PDB file of C-alpha atoms in Angstrom:
ATOM      1  CA  UNK A   1      10.479 -10.272 -16.619  1.00 56.00           C
ATOM      2  CA  UNK A   2      14.046  -9.522 -16.753  1.00 62.00           C
ATOM      3  CA  UNK A   3      15.289  -6.659 -14.760  1.00 49.00           C
ATOM      4  CA  UNK A   4      16.708  -4.975 -17.964  1.00 49.00           C
ATOM      5  CA  UNK A   5      13.557  -5.667 -20.007  1.00 52.00           C
ATOM      6  CA  UNK A   6      11.512  -4.017 -17.147  1.00 50.00           C
ATOM      7  CA  UNK A   7      13.691  -0.831 -17.098  1.00 47.00           C
ATOM      8  CA  UNK A   8      13.224  -0.562 -20.946  1.00 45.00           C
ATOM      9  CA  UNK A   9       9.498  -1.104 -20.683  1.00 47.00           C
ATOM     10  CA  UNK A  10       9.304   1.654 -17.939  1.00 48.00           C
ATOM     11  CA  UNK A  11      11.212   3.924 -19.993  1.00 45.00           C
ATOM     12  CA  UNK A  12       9.165   3.584 -23.027  1.00 46.00           C
ATOM     13  CA  UNK A  13       5.907   4.121 -20.914  1.00 47.00           C
ATOM     14  CA  UNK A  14       7.556   7.550 -19.454  1.00 48.00           C
ATOM     15  CA  UNK A  15       8.145   8.444 -23.233  1.00 49.00           C
ATOM     16  CA  UNK A  16       4.953   7.533 -24.964  1.00 48.00           C
ATOM     17  CA  UNK A  17       2.561   8.067 -21.710  1.00 53.00           C
ATOM     18  CA  UNK A  18       4.088  10.520 -19.188  1.00 59.00           C
ATOM     19  CA  UNK A  19       2.512  10.597 -15.918  1.00 78.00           C
ATOM     20  CA  UNK A  20       0.946  13.868 -14.895  1.00 88.00           C
ATOM     21  CA  UNK A  21       0.990  15.404 -11.281  1.00 94.00           C
ATOM     22  CA  UNK A  22      -2.613  15.108  -9.926  1.00 94.00           C
ATOM     23  CA  UNK A  23      -1.855  18.322  -8.047  1.00 95.00           C
ATOM     24  CA  UNK A  24      -0.419  20.723 -10.476  1.00 94.00           C
ATOM     25  CA  UNK A  25      -0.738  18.863 -13.699  1.00 92.00           C
ATOM     26  CA  UNK A  26       2.855  18.982 -14.818  1.00 90.00           C
ATOM     27  CA  UNK A  27       4.560  16.047 -16.619  1.00 82.00           C
ATOM     28  CA  UNK A  28       7.541  15.982 -14.204  1.00 70.00           C
ATOM     29  CA  UNK A  29       5.917  13.050 -12.408  1.00 70.00           C
ATOM     30  CA  UNK A  30       7.858   9.855 -12.411  1.00 67.00           C
ATOM     31  CA  UNK A  31       6.264   6.724 -12.272  1.00 57.00           C
ATOM     32  CA  UNK A  32       8.727   4.713 -10.109  1.00 54.00           C
ATOM     33  CA  UNK A  33      11.264   5.750  -7.442  1.00 50.00           C
ATOM     34  CA  UNK A  34      14.893   5.405  -8.095  1.00 45.00           C
ATOM     35  CA  UNK A  35      15.198   4.964  -4.224  1.00 45.00           C
ATOM     36  CA  UNK A  36      14.717   1.506  -2.833  1.00 41.00           C
ATOM     37  CA  UNK A  37      14.006   2.606   0.574  1.00 44.00           C
ATOM     38  CA  UNK A  38      10.353   1.624   1.192  1.00 39.00           C
ATOM     39  CA  UNK A  39      10.301   3.238   4.717  1.00 43.00           C
ATOM     40  CA  UNK A  40      10.150   6.647   3.205  1.00 70.00           C
ATOM     41  CA  UNK A  41       6.810   8.192   4.617  1.00 74.00           C
ATOM     42  CA  UNK A  42       6.198  10.454   1.538  1.00 85.00           C
ATOM     43  CA  UNK A  43       7.914   9.174  -1.592  1.00 84.00           C
ATOM     44  CA  UNK A  44       6.934   5.654  -1.793  1.00 85.00           C
ATOM     45  CA  UNK A  45       2.954   6.449  -1.414  1.00 90.00           C
ATOM     46  CA  UNK A  46       3.009   9.302  -3.713  1.00 92.00           C
ATOM     47  CA  UNK A  47       5.302   8.215  -6.720  1.00 88.00           C
ATOM     48  CA  UNK A  48       3.270   8.334 -10.075  1.00 87.00           C
ATOM     49  CA  UNK A  49       0.823  10.652  -8.482  1.00 92.00           C
ATOM     50  CA  UNK A  50       2.696  13.839  -7.437  1.00 94.00           C
ATOM     51  CA  UNK A  51       5.603  15.636  -9.073  1.00 92.00           C
ATOM     52  CA  UNK A  52       8.857  16.175  -7.068  1.00 90.00           C
ATOM     53  CA  UNK A  53       8.020  20.042  -6.517  1.00 92.00           C
ATOM     54  CA  UNK A  54       4.584  19.101  -4.932  1.00 94.00           C
ATOM     55  CA  UNK A  55       6.058  16.076  -3.038  1.00 92.00           C
ATOM     56  CA  UNK A  56       8.658  18.398  -1.188  1.00 91.00           C
ATOM     57  CA  UNK A  57       5.696  20.657  -0.031  1.00 92.00           C
ATOM     58  CA  UNK A  58       4.396  17.571   1.954  1.00 93.00           C
ATOM     59  CA  UNK A  59       5.864  17.595   5.427  1.00 88.00           C
ATOM     60  CA  UNK A  60       4.870  15.006   8.174  1.00 94.00           C
ATOM     61  CA  UNK A  61       4.143  16.148  11.491  1.00 96.00           C
ATOM     62  CA  UNK A  62       7.005  15.198  13.743  1.00 94.00           C
ATOM     63  CA  UNK A  63       7.696  15.607  17.607  1.00 93.00           C
ATOM     64  CA  UNK A  64       7.140  17.659  19.528  1.00 95.00           C
ATOM     65  CA  UNK A  65       3.339  17.548  19.500  1.00 97.00           C
ATOM     66  CA  UNK A  66       0.430  17.153  21.940  1.00 97.00           C
ATOM     67  CA  UNK A  67       0.387  13.754  23.202  1.00 97.00           C
ATOM     68  CA  UNK A  68      -3.426  13.732  23.234  1.00 98.00           C
ATOM     69  CA  UNK A  69      -4.720  15.694  20.091  1.00 98.00           C
ATOM     70  CA  UNK A  70      -1.388  15.600  18.124  1.00 98.00           C
ATOM     71  CA  UNK A  71      -1.215  19.546  17.690  1.00 97.00           C
ATOM     72  CA  UNK A  72       2.436  20.183  16.409  1.00 96.00           C
ATOM     73  CA  UNK A  73       4.122  22.845  18.863  1.00 94.00           C
ATOM     74  CA  UNK A  74       5.609  26.083  17.360  1.00 85.00           C
ATOM     75  CA  UNK A  75       8.600  25.490  19.376  1.00 79.00           C
ATOM     76  CA  UNK A  76      10.523  22.568  18.102  1.00 68.00           C
ATOM     77  CA  UNK A  77      12.344  21.978  21.512  1.00 72.00           C
ATOM     78  CA  UNK A  78      11.446  19.787  24.372  1.00 78.00           C
ATOM     79  CA  UNK A  79       9.049  16.529  24.691  1.00 86.00           C
ATOM     80  CA  UNK A  80       5.578  15.817  23.720  1.00 90.00           C
ATOM     81  CA  UNK A  81       3.053  16.993  26.408  1.00 93.00           C
ATOM     82  CA  UNK A  82      -0.601  17.789  26.539  1.00 96.00           C
ATOM     83  CA  UNK A  83      -1.643  21.159  25.246  1.00 96.00           C
ATOM     84  CA  UNK A  84      -3.684  23.668  26.904  1.00 94.00           C
ATOM     85  CA  UNK A  85      -6.855  23.025  24.840  1.00 92.00           C
ATOM     86  CA  UNK A  86      -6.925  19.532  25.794  1.00 96.00           C
ATOM     87  CA  UNK A  87      -6.419  20.453  29.386  1.00 96.00           C
ATOM     88  CA  UNK A  88      -9.387  22.831  29.125  1.00 93.00           C
ATOM     89  CA  UNK A  89     -11.719  20.642  27.342  1.00 90.00           C
ATOM     90  CA  UNK A  90     -12.435  16.800  28.051  1.00 93.00           C
ATOM     91  CA  UNK A  91     -11.481  14.439  25.272  1.00 97.00           C
ATOM     92  CA  UNK A  92     -13.056  11.101  24.805  1.00 98.00           C
ATOM     93  CA  UNK A  93     -10.289   9.647  22.512  1.00 99.00           C
ATOM     94  CA  UNK A  94      -7.037   8.543  23.848  1.00 98.00           C
ATOM     95  CA  UNK A  95      -4.775   9.961  21.071  1.00 98.00           C
ATOM     96  CA  UNK A  96      -5.264  11.545  17.717  1.00 99.00           C
ATOM     97  CA  UNK A  97      -2.334  11.425  15.123  1.00 99.00           C
ATOM     98  CA  UNK A  98      -2.257  12.871  11.572  1.00 98.00           C
ATOM     99  CA  UNK A  99       0.102  12.631   8.597  1.00 98.00           C
ATOM    100  CA  UNK A 100       0.732  16.290   8.082  1.00 97.00           C
ATOM    101  CA  UNK A 101      -0.442  20.050   8.613  1.00 96.00           C
ATOM    102  CA  UNK A 102      -3.531  21.113   6.686  1.00 96.00           C
ATOM    103  CA  UNK A 103      -1.796  23.540   4.257  1.00 96.00           C
ATOM    104  CA  UNK A 104       0.020  23.884   1.154  1.00 96.00           C
ATOM    105  CA  UNK A 105      -0.034  20.598  -1.211  1.00 96.00           C
ATOM    106  CA  UNK A 106      -1.728  18.644   1.302  1.00 97.00           C
ATOM    107  CA  UNK A 107      -4.545  21.144   1.657  1.00 97.00           C
ATOM    108  CA  UNK A 108      -4.931  21.429  -2.307  1.00 97.00           C
ATOM    109  CA  UNK A 109      -4.840  17.547  -2.417  1.00 97.00           C
ATOM    110  CA  UNK A 110      -7.765  17.189  -0.024  1.00 97.00           C
ATOM    111  CA  UNK A 111      -9.790  19.925  -1.888  1.00 96.00           C
ATOM    112  CA  UNK A 112      -9.308  18.440  -5.215  1.00 97.00           C
ATOM    113  CA  UNK A 113     -10.254  15.007  -3.705  1.00 96.00           C
ATOM    114  CA  UNK A 114     -13.355  16.152  -1.903  1.00 93.00           C
ATOM    115  CA  UNK A 115     -14.727  19.014  -3.803  1.00 93.00           C
ATOM    116  CA  UNK A 116     -12.983  18.624  -7.309  1.00 94.00           C
ATOM    117  CA  UNK A 117     -14.019  14.818  -7.152  1.00 89.00           C
ATOM    118  CA  UNK A 118     -10.501  13.815  -8.263  1.00 93.00           C
ATOM    119  CA  UNK A 119     -10.910  10.222  -6.534  1.00 94.00           C
ATOM    120  CA  UNK A 120      -7.889   9.049  -8.267  1.00 93.00           C
ATOM    121  CA  UNK A 121      -6.116  11.011  -5.209  1.00 96.00           C
ATOM    122  CA  UNK A 122      -7.552   8.435  -2.924  1.00 96.00           C
ATOM    123  CA  UNK A 123      -4.729   6.106  -3.758  1.00 94.00           C
ATOM    124  CA  UNK A 124      -1.846   8.150  -2.660  1.00 95.00           C
ATOM    125  CA  UNK A 125      -3.747   9.904   0.230  1.00 97.00           C
ATOM    126  CA  UNK A 126      -4.845   6.542   1.590  1.00 97.00           C
ATOM    127  CA  UNK A 127      -1.314   5.400   1.288  1.00 96.00           C
ATOM    128  CA  UNK A 128      -0.018   8.256   3.377  1.00 97.00           C
ATOM    129  CA  UNK A 129      -2.909   7.624   5.947  1.00 98.00           C
ATOM    130  CA  UNK A 130      -1.695   3.679   6.112  1.00 97.00           C
ATOM    131  CA  UNK A 131       1.855   4.875   6.578  1.00 96.00           C
ATOM    132  CA  UNK A 132       0.839   7.187   9.442  1.00 97.00           C
ATOM    133  CA  UNK A 133      -1.235   4.438  11.071  1.00 98.00           C
ATOM    134  CA  UNK A 134       1.896   1.995  11.236  1.00 96.00           C
ATOM    135  CA  UNK A 135       4.045   4.860  12.455  1.00 96.00           C
ATOM    136  CA  UNK A 136       1.960   5.061  15.811  1.00 97.00           C
ATOM    137  CA  UNK A 137       0.044   1.765  15.923  1.00 97.00           C
ATOM    138  CA  UNK A 138       0.539  -1.728  15.247  1.00 94.00           C
ATOM    139  CA  UNK A 139      -1.904  -3.983  13.346  1.00 92.00           C
ATOM    140  CA  UNK A 140      -2.810  -5.648  16.466  1.00 93.00           C
ATOM    141  CA  UNK A 141      -3.450  -2.603  18.776  1.00 96.00           C
ATOM    142  CA  UNK A 142      -6.659  -1.828  16.942  1.00 97.00           C
ATOM    143  CA  UNK A 143      -9.790  -4.147  16.673  1.00 98.00           C
ATOM    144  CA  UNK A 144     -12.071  -1.985  14.256  1.00 98.00           C
ATOM    145  CA  UNK A 145     -11.489   0.925  11.914  1.00 98.00           C
ATOM    146  CA  UNK A 146     -14.376   3.219  11.724  1.00 98.00           C
ATOM    147  CA  UNK A 147     -15.068   6.230   9.590  1.00 97.00           C
ATOM    148  CA  UNK A 148     -16.645   9.398  10.427  1.00 97.00           C
ATOM    149  CA  UNK A 149     -19.931   9.391   8.636  1.00 96.00           C
ATOM    150  CA  UNK A 150     -21.244  12.121   6.407  1.00 94.00           C
ATOM    151  CA  UNK A 151     -24.972  13.506   6.326  1.00 91.00           C
ATOM    152  CA  UNK A 152     -26.801  11.768   3.672  1.00 91.00           C
ATOM    153  CA  UNK A 153     -27.382  15.139   1.939  1.00 90.00           C
ATOM    154  CA  UNK A 154     -23.771  15.683   1.856  1.00 88.00           C
ATOM    155  CA  UNK A 155     -23.105  11.828   0.723  1.00 92.00           C
ATOM    156  CA  UNK A 156     -25.448  12.368  -2.023  1.00 92.00           C
ATOM    157  CA  UNK A 157     -23.997  15.632  -3.177  1.00 90.00           C
ATOM    158  CA  UNK A 158     -20.456  14.316  -3.085  1.00 92.00           C
ATOM    159  CA  UNK A 159     -21.207  10.705  -4.172  1.00 93.00           C
ATOM    160  CA  UNK A 160     -18.707   9.281  -1.775  1.00 94.00           C
ATOM    161  CA  UNK A 161     -17.488   9.452   1.908  1.00 96.00           C
ATOM    162  CA  UNK A 162     -13.680  10.592   1.614  1.00 96.00           C
ATOM    163  CA  UNK A 163     -12.980   9.005   5.160  1.00 96.00           C
ATOM    164  CA  UNK A 164     -14.282   5.710   3.915  1.00 95.00           C
ATOM    165  CA  UNK A 165     -11.877   5.839   0.738  1.00 96.00           C
ATOM    166  CA  UNK A 166      -8.913   6.638   3.039  1.00 97.00           C
ATOM    167  CA  UNK A 167      -9.425   3.229   4.700  1.00 96.00           C
ATOM    168  CA  UNK A 168     -11.007   0.573   2.340  1.00 92.00           C
ATOM    169  CA  UNK A 169      -7.749   0.437  -0.110  1.00 86.00           C
ATOM    170  CA  UNK A 170      -5.485  -0.786   2.711  1.00 95.00           C
ATOM    171  CA  UNK A 171      -7.544  -2.172   5.622  1.00 95.00           C
ATOM    172  CA  UNK A 172      -8.471  -5.486   3.805  1.00 92.00           C
ATOM    173  CA  UNK A 173      -4.957  -6.216   2.653  1.00 93.00           C
ATOM    174  CA  UNK A 174      -3.711  -5.572   6.223  1.00 95.00           C
ATOM    175  CA  UNK A 175      -6.371  -7.639   7.594  1.00 94.00           C
ATOM    176  CA  UNK A 176      -7.657  -4.816   9.804  1.00 96.00           C
ATOM    177  CA  UNK A 177     -11.564  -5.115  10.278  1.00 97.00           C
ATOM    178  CA  UNK A 178     -13.388  -1.900   8.960  1.00 97.00           C
ATOM    179  CA  UNK A 179     -16.893  -0.858   9.208  1.00 96.00           C
ATOM    180  CA  UNK A 180     -18.267   2.378   7.766  1.00 94.00           C
ATOM    181  CA  UNK A 181     -21.882   1.931   9.086  1.00 94.00           C
ATOM    182  CA  UNK A 182     -21.125   1.787  12.515  1.00 96.00           C
ATOM    183  CA  UNK A 183     -22.025   5.441  13.045  1.00 97.00           C
ATOM    184  CA  UNK A 184     -24.740   7.421  11.567  1.00 96.00           C
ATOM    185  CA  UNK A 185     -24.926  11.199  11.076  1.00 93.00           C
ATOM    186  CA  UNK A 186     -28.607  12.052  12.046  1.00 90.00           C
ATOM    187  CA  UNK A 187     -28.652  15.790  11.242  1.00 86.00           C
ATOM    188  CA  UNK A 188     -27.172  18.456   9.020  1.00 82.00           C
ATOM    189  CA  UNK A 189     -24.409  20.669  11.046  1.00 81.00           C
ATOM    190  CA  UNK A 190     -22.821  24.046  10.010  1.00 75.00           C
ATOM    191  CA  UNK A 191     -19.024  23.901   9.196  1.00 71.00           C
ATOM    192  CA  UNK A 192     -17.068  23.929  12.670  1.00 68.00           C
ATOM    193  CA  UNK A 193     -14.296  26.450  11.485  1.00 65.00           C
ATOM    194  CA  UNK A 194     -16.338  29.559  12.018  1.00 71.00           C
ATOM    195  CA  UNK A 195     -17.546  28.704  15.264  1.00 75.00           C
ATOM    196  CA  UNK A 196     -16.268  29.252  18.769  1.00 74.00           C
ATOM    197  CA  UNK A 197     -15.630  26.557  21.293  1.00 70.00           C
ATOM    198  CA  UNK A 198     -19.056  26.511  22.919  1.00 76.00           C
ATOM    199  CA  UNK A 199     -20.593  26.747  19.667  1.00 82.00           C
ATOM    200  CA  UNK A 200     -18.750  23.981  18.074  1.00 77.00           C
ATOM    201  CA  UNK A 201     -19.930  21.785  20.983  1.00 77.00           C
ATOM    202  CA  UNK A 202     -23.414  22.772  20.624  1.00 83.00           C
ATOM    203  CA  UNK A 203     -23.541  22.510  16.821  1.00 85.00           C
ATOM    204  CA  UNK A 204     -22.221  18.829  16.765  1.00 87.00           C
ATOM    205  CA  UNK A 205     -24.119  17.560  20.011  1.00 85.00           C
ATOM    206  CA  UNK A 206     -26.404  14.883  18.916  1.00 88.00           C
ATOM    207  CA  UNK A 207     -25.483  14.790  15.390  1.00 93.00           C
ATOM    208  CA  UNK A 208     -24.177  11.270  15.546  1.00 95.00           C
ATOM    209  CA  UNK A 209     -25.961   7.946  16.303  1.00 95.00           C
ATOM    210  CA  UNK A 210     -24.541   4.515  17.186  1.00 97.00           C
ATOM    211  CA  UNK A 211     -26.209   2.001  14.650  1.00 95.00           C
ATOM    212  CA  UNK A 212     -24.620  -1.281  15.900  1.00 91.00           C
ATOM    213  CA  UNK A 213     -23.417  -1.038  19.576  1.00 95.00           C
ATOM    214  CA  UNK A 214     -22.758  -4.764  19.595  1.00 95.00           C
ATOM    215  CA  UNK A 215     -19.783  -4.067  16.796  1.00 96.00           C
ATOM    216  CA  UNK A 216     -17.899  -2.021  19.203  1.00 98.00           C
ATOM    217  CA  UNK A 217     -18.530  -3.170  22.824  1.00 97.00           C
ATOM    218  CA  UNK A 218     -15.361  -3.938  24.500  1.00 98.00           C
ATOM    219  CA  UNK A 219     -13.344  -3.108  21.419  1.00 98.00           C
ATOM    220  CA  UNK A 220     -10.459  -0.901  20.587  1.00 99.00           C
ATOM    221  CA  UNK A 221     -11.665   1.579  17.980  1.00 99.00           C
ATOM    222  CA  UNK A 222      -9.659   3.507  15.313  1.00 99.00           C
ATOM    223  CA  UNK A 223     -11.782   6.558  14.181  1.00 99.00           C
ATOM    224  CA  UNK A 224     -10.679   7.797  10.771  1.00 98.00           C
ATOM    225  CA  UNK A 225     -11.492  11.157   8.897  1.00 98.00           C
ATOM    226  CA  UNK A 226      -9.790  13.385   6.473  1.00 97.00           C
ATOM    227  CA  UNK A 227      -9.032  16.385   8.508  1.00 96.00           C
ATOM    228  CA  UNK A 228      -8.796  17.200  12.341  1.00 96.00           C
ATOM    229  CA  UNK A 229     -10.047  20.693  12.178  1.00 90.00           C
ATOM    230  CA  UNK A 230     -11.252  21.787  15.684  1.00 89.00           C
ATOM    231  CA  UNK A 231     -11.536  18.265  16.938  1.00 93.00           C
ATOM    232  CA  UNK A 232     -15.000  18.603  17.758  1.00 91.00           C
ATOM    233  CA  UNK A 233     -16.448  16.219  15.448  1.00 93.00           C
ATOM    234  CA  UNK A 234     -13.995  13.385  16.186  1.00 97.00           C
ATOM    235  CA  UNK A 235     -14.633  14.008  19.949  1.00 96.00           C
ATOM    236  CA  UNK A 236     -18.364  13.745  19.739  1.00 95.00           C
ATOM    237  CA  UNK A 237     -18.018  10.566  17.711  1.00 97.00           C
ATOM    238  CA  UNK A 238     -15.472   9.123  20.281  1.00 98.00           C
ATOM    239  CA  UNK A 239     -18.016   9.987  22.933  1.00 97.00           C
ATOM    240  CA  UNK A 240     -20.809   8.220  21.406  1.00 97.00           C
ATOM    241  CA  UNK A 241     -18.473   5.111  20.749  1.00 98.00           C
ATOM    242  CA  UNK A 242     -17.186   5.205  24.450  1.00 98.00           C
ATOM    243  CA  UNK A 243     -20.838   5.463  25.666  1.00 97.00           C
ATOM    244  CA  UNK A 244     -21.636   2.619  23.634  1.00 98.00           C
ATOM    245  CA  UNK A 245     -18.990   0.512  25.379  1.00 98.00           C
ATOM    246  CA  UNK A 246     -15.819   0.836  23.222  1.00 99.00           C
ATOM    247  CA  UNK A 247     -12.798   0.037  25.385  1.00 99.00           C
ATOM    248  CA  UNK A 248     -10.890   2.988  23.840  1.00 99.00           C
ATOM    249  CA  UNK A 249     -10.942   5.165  20.861  1.00 99.00           C
ATOM    250  CA  UNK A 250      -8.025   6.643  18.859  1.00 99.00           C
ATOM    251  CA  UNK A 251      -8.146   9.073  16.156  1.00 99.00           C
ATOM    252  CA  UNK A 252      -6.291   8.964  12.750  1.00 99.00           C
ATOM    253  CA  UNK A 253      -6.477  11.774  10.125  1.00 99.00           C
ATOM    254  CA  UNK A 254      -4.640  12.773   7.006  1.00 98.00           C
ATOM    255  CA  UNK A 255      -4.233  16.283   8.052  1.00 98.00           C
ATOM    256  CA  UNK A 256      -4.303  18.398  11.213  1.00 97.00           C
ATOM    257  CA  UNK A 257      -5.234  22.077  11.035  1.00 94.00           C
ATOM    258  CA  UNK A 258      -3.182  24.462  13.181  1.00 91.00           C
TER     259      UNK A 258
END
C-alpha cells in the first residue's frame, strides 16, 4: 500500500475506532509512533496499548544496581556492585534483571493483567520483557527459557500462568527454546511479601519439583517471572535447576520490588 494511503487509512481508523489505554481507559492512545527509532525501550512496545501519560510513568531500571539481583541503588552515583542482601544470603542464580520498578503504572498493569484478567496486556508487557532480555543477554547466551510455575489451584483460579504469557509471544519468533513444564509447583505457599527472610526460605522450601532433568542438564537456563519481590521464589527455583544439572541460571522479570 502506498505510504499516503496507509497514512490516510490509519487516520481514518483513529477517527472511527480510537484506541483506548488499557491502564486508564482514556482515548488518548495513538496506534502508531511518530518516532521511527525502534530502539526505544518503552515507546515501541506500548504504542496502541498505553496512553502517553501512562507511558511516561514507566521508568526502566538503569545503572547503578546490584550486579547479582538487579536491585536499583538509592544513590545514583557509582558503579554496579553486589548489595548487602546478596552478600548475606546465598544466591543460586548468576544474575537477575528486570524492566522496571514495581510501582505506579507498571504495578497497575501487572495487577490488571493477573487479577483483572486483562490478558490483552500480555502483548505490551511481554514486549517490555523481550526488550529487557536483549538489553542484557544475546540470543545465543541462553539455551532454554523456563517460566516459574503456578500451583494448580492458582492456575485454575486465574486461568493462565502470567510468566508463561510473558514468554510465548516472542520466544518462538526469536527461535529461543521455551519449556513451561520443566518445573512443577508441588504445594500451596503463603504470599512471600509479609514474611521475614528465614520465614520466606522456610515457606518456599520444597515447593518446586524438577519434572524433566534431562531437558536442563548442562544448559544455560533463563528463569522468567512477572515480579521479583523478595527473590526467594526465583532463588529456590534456581537451586532446583542447578541441583538438577543446569550449567547456570539467570533470572528475567518484568518488575522488581524495592
